[in-house]
Coordinates of C-alpha atoms in Angstrom, one line a residue:
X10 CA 0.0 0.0 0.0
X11 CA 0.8 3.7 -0.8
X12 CA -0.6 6.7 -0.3
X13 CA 1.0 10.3 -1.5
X14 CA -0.7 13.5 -0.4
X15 CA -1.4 15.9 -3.8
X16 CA -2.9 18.6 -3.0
X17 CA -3.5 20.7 0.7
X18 CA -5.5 23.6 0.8
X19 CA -3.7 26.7 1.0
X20 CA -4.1 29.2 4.4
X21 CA -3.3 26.9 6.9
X22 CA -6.2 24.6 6.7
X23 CA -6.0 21.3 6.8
X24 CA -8.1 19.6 3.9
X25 CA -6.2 17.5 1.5
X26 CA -6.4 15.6 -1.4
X27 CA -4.5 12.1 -1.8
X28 CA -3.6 9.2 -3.7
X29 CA -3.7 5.5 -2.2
X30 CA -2.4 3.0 -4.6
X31 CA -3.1 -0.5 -2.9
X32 CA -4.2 -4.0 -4.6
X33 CA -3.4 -2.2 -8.2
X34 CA -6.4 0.3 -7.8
X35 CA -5.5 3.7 -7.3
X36 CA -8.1 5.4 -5.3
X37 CA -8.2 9.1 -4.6
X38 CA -8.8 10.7 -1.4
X39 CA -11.1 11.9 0.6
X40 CA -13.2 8.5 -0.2
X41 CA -16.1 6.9 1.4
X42 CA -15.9 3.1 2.8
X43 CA -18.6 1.5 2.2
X44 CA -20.4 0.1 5.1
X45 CA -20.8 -4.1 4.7
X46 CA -22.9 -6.8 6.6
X47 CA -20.3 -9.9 6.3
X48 CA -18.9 -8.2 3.2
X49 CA -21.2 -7.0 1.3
X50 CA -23.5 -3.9 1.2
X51 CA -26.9 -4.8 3.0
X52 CA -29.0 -4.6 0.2
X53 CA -26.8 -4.2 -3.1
X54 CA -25.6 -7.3 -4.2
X55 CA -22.5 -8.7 -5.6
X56 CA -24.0 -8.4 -9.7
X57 CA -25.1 -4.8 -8.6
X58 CA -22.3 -3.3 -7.2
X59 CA -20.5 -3.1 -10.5
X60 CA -23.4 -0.5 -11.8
X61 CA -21.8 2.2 -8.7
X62 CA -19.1 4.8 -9.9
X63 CA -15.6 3.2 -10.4
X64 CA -13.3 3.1 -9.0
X65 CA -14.8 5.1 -5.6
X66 CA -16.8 1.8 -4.8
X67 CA -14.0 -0.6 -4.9
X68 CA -13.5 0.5 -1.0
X69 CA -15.2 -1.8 1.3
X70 CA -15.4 -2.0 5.1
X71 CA -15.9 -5.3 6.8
X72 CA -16.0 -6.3 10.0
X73 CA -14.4 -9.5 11.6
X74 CA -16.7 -10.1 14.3
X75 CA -19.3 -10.9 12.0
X76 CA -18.1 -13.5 11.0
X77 CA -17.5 -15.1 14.4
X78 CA -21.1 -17.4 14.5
X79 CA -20.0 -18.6 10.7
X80 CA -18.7 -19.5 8.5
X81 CA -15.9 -20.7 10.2
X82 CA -12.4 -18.6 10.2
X83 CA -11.2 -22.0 9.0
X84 CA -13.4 -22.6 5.6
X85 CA -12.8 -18.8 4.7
X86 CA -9.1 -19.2 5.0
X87 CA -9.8 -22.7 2.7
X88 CA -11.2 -20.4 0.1
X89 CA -8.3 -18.1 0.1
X90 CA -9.4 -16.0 2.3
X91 CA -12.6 -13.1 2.1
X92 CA -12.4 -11.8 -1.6
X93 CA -12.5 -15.1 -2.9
X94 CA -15.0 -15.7 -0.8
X95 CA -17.3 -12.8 -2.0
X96 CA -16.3 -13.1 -5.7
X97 CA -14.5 -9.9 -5.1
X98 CA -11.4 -10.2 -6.3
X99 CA -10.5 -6.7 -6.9
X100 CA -12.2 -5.0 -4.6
X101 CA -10.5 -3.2 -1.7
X102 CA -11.0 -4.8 2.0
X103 CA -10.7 -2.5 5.2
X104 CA -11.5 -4.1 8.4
X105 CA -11.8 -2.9 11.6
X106 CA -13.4 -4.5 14.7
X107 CA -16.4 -3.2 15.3
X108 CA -19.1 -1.3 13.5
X109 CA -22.6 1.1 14.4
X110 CA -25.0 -1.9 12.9
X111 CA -23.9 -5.2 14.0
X112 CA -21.4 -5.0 16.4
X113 CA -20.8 -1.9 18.5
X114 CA -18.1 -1.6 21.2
X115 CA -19.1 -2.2 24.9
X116 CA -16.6 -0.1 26.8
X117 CA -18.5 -1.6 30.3
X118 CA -18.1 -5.1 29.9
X119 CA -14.6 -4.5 28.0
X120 CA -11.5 -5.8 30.5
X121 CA -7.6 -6.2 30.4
X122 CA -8.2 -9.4 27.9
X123 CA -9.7 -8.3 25.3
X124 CA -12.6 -5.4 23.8
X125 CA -16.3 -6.3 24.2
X126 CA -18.8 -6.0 21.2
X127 CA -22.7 -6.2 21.4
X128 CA -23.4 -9.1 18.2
X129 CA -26.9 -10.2 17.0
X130 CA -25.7 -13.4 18.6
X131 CA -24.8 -11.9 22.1
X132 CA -22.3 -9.8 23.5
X133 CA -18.8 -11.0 22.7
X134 CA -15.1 -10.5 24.2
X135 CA -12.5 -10.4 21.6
X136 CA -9.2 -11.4 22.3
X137 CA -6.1 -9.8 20.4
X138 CA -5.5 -13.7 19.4
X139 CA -9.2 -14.3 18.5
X140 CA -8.9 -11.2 16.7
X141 CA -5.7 -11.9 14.6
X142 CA -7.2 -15.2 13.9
X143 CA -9.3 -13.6 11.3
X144 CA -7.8 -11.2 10.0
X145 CA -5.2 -13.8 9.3
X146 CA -8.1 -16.3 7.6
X147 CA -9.8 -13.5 5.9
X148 CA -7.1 -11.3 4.6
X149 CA -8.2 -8.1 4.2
X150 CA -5.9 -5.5 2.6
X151 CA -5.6 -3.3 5.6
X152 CA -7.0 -4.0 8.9
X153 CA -7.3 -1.8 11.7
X154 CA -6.3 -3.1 15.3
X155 CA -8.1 -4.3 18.5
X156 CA -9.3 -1.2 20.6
X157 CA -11.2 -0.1 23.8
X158 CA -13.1 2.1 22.2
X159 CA -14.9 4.3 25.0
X160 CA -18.2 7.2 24.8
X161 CA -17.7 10.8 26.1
X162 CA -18.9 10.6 29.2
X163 CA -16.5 8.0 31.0
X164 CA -14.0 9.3 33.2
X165 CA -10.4 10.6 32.5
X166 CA -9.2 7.6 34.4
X167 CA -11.2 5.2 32.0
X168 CA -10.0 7.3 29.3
X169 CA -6.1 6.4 30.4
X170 CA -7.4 2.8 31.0
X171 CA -8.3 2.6 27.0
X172 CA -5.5 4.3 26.1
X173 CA -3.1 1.9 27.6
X174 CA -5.0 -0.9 26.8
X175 CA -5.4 0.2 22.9
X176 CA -2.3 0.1 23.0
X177 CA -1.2 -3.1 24.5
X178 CA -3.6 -5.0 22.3
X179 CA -1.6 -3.1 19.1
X180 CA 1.6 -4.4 19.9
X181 CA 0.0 -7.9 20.5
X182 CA -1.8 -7.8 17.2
X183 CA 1.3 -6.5 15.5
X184 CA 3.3 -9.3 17.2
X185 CA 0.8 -11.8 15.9
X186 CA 0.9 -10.2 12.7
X187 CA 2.5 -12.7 9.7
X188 CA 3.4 -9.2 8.2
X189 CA 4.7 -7.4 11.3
X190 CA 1.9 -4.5 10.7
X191 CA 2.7 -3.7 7.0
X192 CA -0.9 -3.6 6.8
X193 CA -2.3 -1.8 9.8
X194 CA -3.7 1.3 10.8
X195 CA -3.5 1.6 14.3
X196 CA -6.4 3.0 16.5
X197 CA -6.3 6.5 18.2
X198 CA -8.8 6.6 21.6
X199 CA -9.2 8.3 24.3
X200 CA -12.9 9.3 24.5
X201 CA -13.2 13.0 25.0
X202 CA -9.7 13.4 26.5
X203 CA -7.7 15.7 24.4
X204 CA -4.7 15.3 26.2
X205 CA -5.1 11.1 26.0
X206 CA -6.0 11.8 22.5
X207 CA -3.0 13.4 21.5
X208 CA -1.4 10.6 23.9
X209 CA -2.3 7.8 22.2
X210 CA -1.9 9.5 18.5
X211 CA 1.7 10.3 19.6
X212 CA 2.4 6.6 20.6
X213 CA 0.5 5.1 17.7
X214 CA 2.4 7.0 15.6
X215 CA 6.2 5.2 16.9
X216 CA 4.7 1.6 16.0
X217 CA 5.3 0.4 12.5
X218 CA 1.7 0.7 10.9
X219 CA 0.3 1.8 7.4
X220 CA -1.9 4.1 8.4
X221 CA -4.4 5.5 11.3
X222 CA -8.1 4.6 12.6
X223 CA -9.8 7.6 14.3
X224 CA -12.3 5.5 16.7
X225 CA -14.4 6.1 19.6
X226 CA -16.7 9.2 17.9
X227 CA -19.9 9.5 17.5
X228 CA -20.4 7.8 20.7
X229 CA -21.9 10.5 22.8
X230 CA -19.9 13.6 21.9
X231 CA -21.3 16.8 20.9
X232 CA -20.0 18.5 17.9
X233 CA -18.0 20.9 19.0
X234 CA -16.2 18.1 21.1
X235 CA -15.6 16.3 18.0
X236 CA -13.7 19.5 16.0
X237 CA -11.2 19.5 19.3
X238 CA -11.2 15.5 19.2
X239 CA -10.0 15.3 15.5
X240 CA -7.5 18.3 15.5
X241 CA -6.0 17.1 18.4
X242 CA -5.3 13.7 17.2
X243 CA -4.1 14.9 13.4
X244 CA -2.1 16.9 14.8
X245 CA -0.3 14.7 16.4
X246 CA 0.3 12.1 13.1
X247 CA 2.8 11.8 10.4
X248 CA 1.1 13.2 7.3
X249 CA 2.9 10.7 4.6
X250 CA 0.0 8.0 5.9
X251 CA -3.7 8.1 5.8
X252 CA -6.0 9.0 8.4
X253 CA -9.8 7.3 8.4
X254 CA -12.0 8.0 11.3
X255 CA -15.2 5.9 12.0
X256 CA -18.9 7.2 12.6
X257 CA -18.9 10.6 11.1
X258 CA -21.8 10.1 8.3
X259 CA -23.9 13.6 8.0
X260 CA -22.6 15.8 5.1
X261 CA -21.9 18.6 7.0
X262 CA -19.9 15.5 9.5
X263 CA -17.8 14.6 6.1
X264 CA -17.0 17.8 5.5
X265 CA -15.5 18.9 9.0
X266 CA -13.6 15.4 9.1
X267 CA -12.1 16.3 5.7
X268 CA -11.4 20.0 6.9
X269 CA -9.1 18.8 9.8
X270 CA -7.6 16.0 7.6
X271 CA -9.0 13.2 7.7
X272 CA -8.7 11.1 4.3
X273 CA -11.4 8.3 4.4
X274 CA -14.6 8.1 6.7
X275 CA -16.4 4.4 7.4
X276 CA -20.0 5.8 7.8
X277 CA -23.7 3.3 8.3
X278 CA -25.4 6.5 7.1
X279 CA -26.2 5.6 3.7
X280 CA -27.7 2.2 5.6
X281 CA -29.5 4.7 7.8
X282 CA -31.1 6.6 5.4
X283 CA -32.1 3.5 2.9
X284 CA -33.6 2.2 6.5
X285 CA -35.5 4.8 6.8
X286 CA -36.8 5.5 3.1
X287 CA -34.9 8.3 2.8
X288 CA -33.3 9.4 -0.6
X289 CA -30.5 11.6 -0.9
X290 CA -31.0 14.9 -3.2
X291 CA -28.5 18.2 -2.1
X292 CA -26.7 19.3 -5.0
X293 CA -23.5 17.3 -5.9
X294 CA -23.1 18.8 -9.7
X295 CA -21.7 22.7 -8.7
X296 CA -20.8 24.4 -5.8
X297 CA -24.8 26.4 -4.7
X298 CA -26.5 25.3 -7.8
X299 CA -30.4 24.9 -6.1
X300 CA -31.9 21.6 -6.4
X301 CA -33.7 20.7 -10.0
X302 CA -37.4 19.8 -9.8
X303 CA -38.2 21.3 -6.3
X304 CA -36.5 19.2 -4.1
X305 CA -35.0 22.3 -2.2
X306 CA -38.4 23.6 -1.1
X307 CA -40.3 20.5 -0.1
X308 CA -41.1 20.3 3.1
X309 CA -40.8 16.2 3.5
X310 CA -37.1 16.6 3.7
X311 CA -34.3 18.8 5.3
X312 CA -32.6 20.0 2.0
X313 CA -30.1 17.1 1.8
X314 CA -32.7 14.0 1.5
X315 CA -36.7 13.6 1.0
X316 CA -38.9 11.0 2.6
X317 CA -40.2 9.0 0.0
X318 CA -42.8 7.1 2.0
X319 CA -44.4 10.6 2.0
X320 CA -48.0 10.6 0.5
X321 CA -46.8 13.2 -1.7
X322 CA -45.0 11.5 -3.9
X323 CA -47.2 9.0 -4.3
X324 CA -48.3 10.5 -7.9
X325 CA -44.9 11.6 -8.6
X326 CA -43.4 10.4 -11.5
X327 CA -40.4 13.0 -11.7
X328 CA -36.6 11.0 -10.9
X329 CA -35.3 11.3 -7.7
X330 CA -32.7 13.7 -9.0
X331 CA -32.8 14.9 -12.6
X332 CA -29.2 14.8 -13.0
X333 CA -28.0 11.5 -11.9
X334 CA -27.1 8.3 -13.6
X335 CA -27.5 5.9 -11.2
X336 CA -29.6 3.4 -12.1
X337 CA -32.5 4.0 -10.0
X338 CA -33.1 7.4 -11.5
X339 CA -32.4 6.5 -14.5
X340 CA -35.3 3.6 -14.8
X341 CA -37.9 4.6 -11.9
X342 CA -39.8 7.5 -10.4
X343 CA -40.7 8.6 -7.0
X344 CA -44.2 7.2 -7.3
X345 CA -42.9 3.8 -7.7
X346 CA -40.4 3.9 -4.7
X347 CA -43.0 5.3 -2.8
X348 CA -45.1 2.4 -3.5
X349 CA -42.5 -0.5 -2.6
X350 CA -42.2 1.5 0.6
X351 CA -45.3 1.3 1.8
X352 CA -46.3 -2.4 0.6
X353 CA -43.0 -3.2 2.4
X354 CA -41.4 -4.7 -1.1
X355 CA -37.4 -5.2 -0.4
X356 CA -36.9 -3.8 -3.4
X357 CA -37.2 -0.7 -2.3
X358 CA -34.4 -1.0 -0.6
X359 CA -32.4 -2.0 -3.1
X360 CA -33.1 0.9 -5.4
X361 CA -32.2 3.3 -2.2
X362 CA -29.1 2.0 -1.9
X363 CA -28.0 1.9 -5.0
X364 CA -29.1 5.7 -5.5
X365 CA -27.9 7.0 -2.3
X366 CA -24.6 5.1 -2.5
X367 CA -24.4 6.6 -5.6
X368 CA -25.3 10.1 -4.6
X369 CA -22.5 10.2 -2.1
X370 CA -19.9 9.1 -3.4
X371 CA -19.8 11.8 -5.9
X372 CA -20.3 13.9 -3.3
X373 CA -17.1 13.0 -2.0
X374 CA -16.2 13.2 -5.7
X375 CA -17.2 17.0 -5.5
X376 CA -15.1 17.3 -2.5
X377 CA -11.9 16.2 -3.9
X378 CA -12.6 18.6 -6.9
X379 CA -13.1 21.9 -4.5
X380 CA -10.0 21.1 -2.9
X381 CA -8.3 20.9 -6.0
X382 CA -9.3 23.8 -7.2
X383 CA -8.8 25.5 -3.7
X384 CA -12.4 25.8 -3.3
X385 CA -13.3 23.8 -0.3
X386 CA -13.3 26.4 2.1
X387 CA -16.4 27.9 0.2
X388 CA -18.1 24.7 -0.4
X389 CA -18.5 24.1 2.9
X390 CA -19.2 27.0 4.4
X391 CA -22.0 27.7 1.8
X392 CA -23.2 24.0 2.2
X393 CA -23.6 24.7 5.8
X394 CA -25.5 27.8 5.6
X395 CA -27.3 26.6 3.2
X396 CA -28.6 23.7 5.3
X397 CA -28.9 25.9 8.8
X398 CA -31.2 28.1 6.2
X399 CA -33.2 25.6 5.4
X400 CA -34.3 24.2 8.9
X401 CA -34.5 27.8 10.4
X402 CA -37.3 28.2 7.5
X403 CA -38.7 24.6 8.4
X404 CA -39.3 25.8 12.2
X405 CA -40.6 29.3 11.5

């Protein structure tokens, strides 16, 4: 794996543009992973996921412990491991322990052993050794390491009790590691601790690792907590190697991760939203161009999506977006989506995520472009307002 920074925006700030050359792809930065249930989207299937945008989809996120109840680490490593598996040969693997779906982090029932995980199957203590045991069966290209992954409101001492534990179980994995970490990106923690932040960046930083995993967000801390959290911790990292941080899914989220550096963002939010019936529509073709066909002004969404199980679009038969190719909008209407909705048809949620994964990643597409062009600073300030603007009119 390589990754080269090309472009930083200019007065001080802290957005970038990269390069990450890893399994002969070369994938440009920021970039979206995209969430997985035992390695593949939860609705789009294997067939499908070759009509997304290229090569932004090739970046997948799976997570270990889903694999613990089957199939066995065993018959995976028998196939050659989890892109064989999948039929997914050249698709890009990131894994990383837990996840906001199927397996989020228990800080309580977490000890000196090993980091406890809430599972459809139970909650579960992984070992550093039970960990490495599938990561070593499924191969992934990167992985990220075992971590104690805490929420805000824990105390400092629990903080410095992550910390050190984090950090333990890194060396252990590393040591286990038939690669001696060529592969990893170790995990910064340290709940809402700036100064265990910056801590445990610092020391991550001396092991021999490919990269960094921003964990323990989105797990109670507000917003403004979260700006301090992530400039503490980048600023305390090499910037030759990439940065991904967990749990930041919102657009306006995305775009103050990418403003203090961060280069790719594991987000459930386009899960979320299909979930929910939500499609995506905010304007992803020029910086403030309004929304085509209304969307803007409708009152069923909050200018960045629109419910479809809305009774007004039941006798809509305009695209979900004019502009975009995916092939939802490009072979069904409103008016049908809004019907498989509300008979409760799966399909619906197929066509959802194949839009709305669709939708964002060229929104992360448009973000690489403003940065290139030194526009980022505007784009996000004018997506912002533009957003605040919309639910101030919503309340009033």
């Amino acid at each position: 794996m390589r990754f080269a920074v090309t472009k930083v925006c200019g007065g001080g700030a802290k957005a970038r543009a990269g390069m990450l050359q890893i399994a002969g792809s070369n994938i440009e930065t920021p970039a979206l992973l995209l969430s997985t249930r035992k390695g593949l989207p939860a609705f789009v299937s294997r067939d499908l996921l070759a009509s997304l945008p290229l090569p932004d989809s090739l970046l997948l996120h799976v997570c270990p412990t889903h694999f613990m109840e089957g199939p066995p680490s065993k018959t995976i490593s028998n196939v050659g491991g989890l892109h064989h598996m999948l039929g997914l040969p050249d698709h890009i693997l990131i894994a990383a322990a837990g996840d906001s779906i199927e397996s989020l982090p228990t800080s309580e029932a977490s000890n000196k052993f090993g980091a406890s995980f809430e599972t459809p199957a139970g909650r579960r203590l992984v070992k550093p050794s039970d960990y490495m045991e599938l990561i070593s069966c499924m191969k992934p290209n990167l992985w990220a390491s075992l971590a104690d992954e805490v929420p805000a409101w824990v105390t400092e001492k629990r903080n410095k009790v992550s910390v050190e534990r984090t950090l333990r179980w890194l060396d252990a994995c590393i040591a286990l590691d038939e690669d001696s970490g060529a592969n990893t990106l170790g995990v910064v923690v340290g709940g809402s601790s700036i100064e265990q932040r910056k801590l445990c960046a610092t020391e991550v930083s001396k092991r021999n690792v490919s990269g960094f995993w921003i964990g323990g967000l989105g797990l109670g801390d507000s917003p403004e907590e979260r700006c301090s959290i992530l400039n503490a911790a980048v600023g305390c990292l090499p910037p030759e190697k990439p940065r991904v941080v967990s749990r930041l899914g919102l657009p306006e989220e995305v775009l103050e991760g990418v403003a203090s550096g961060i280069d790719l963002f594991d987000s459930t939010y386009i899960y979320q939203l299909t979930m929910g019936g939500f499609a995506l529509i905010f304007p992803i073709d020029m910086v403030g161009k309004e929304m085509q066909n209304g969307s803007l002004n409708n009152s069923d969404g909050d200018f960045t999506k629109i419910n479809l199980r809305a009774t007004t679009y039941r006798k809509d038969t305009s695209r979900i977006v004019d502009s975009c190719s995916c092939f939802t909008c490009q072979n069904h209407t409103r008016a049908y989506l809004n019907h498989l909705l509300n008979v409760h048809e799966m399909l619906a949620q197929i066509l959802l995520e194949i839009h709305n994964t669709h939708h964002y990643l060229c929104f992360f597409r448009l973000i690489r472009d403003t940065i290139k062009t030194g526009q980022f600073d505007r784009f996000r300030q004018q997506f912002v307002q533009d957003r605040r603007a919309y639910l101030a009119a919503a309340v009033i």
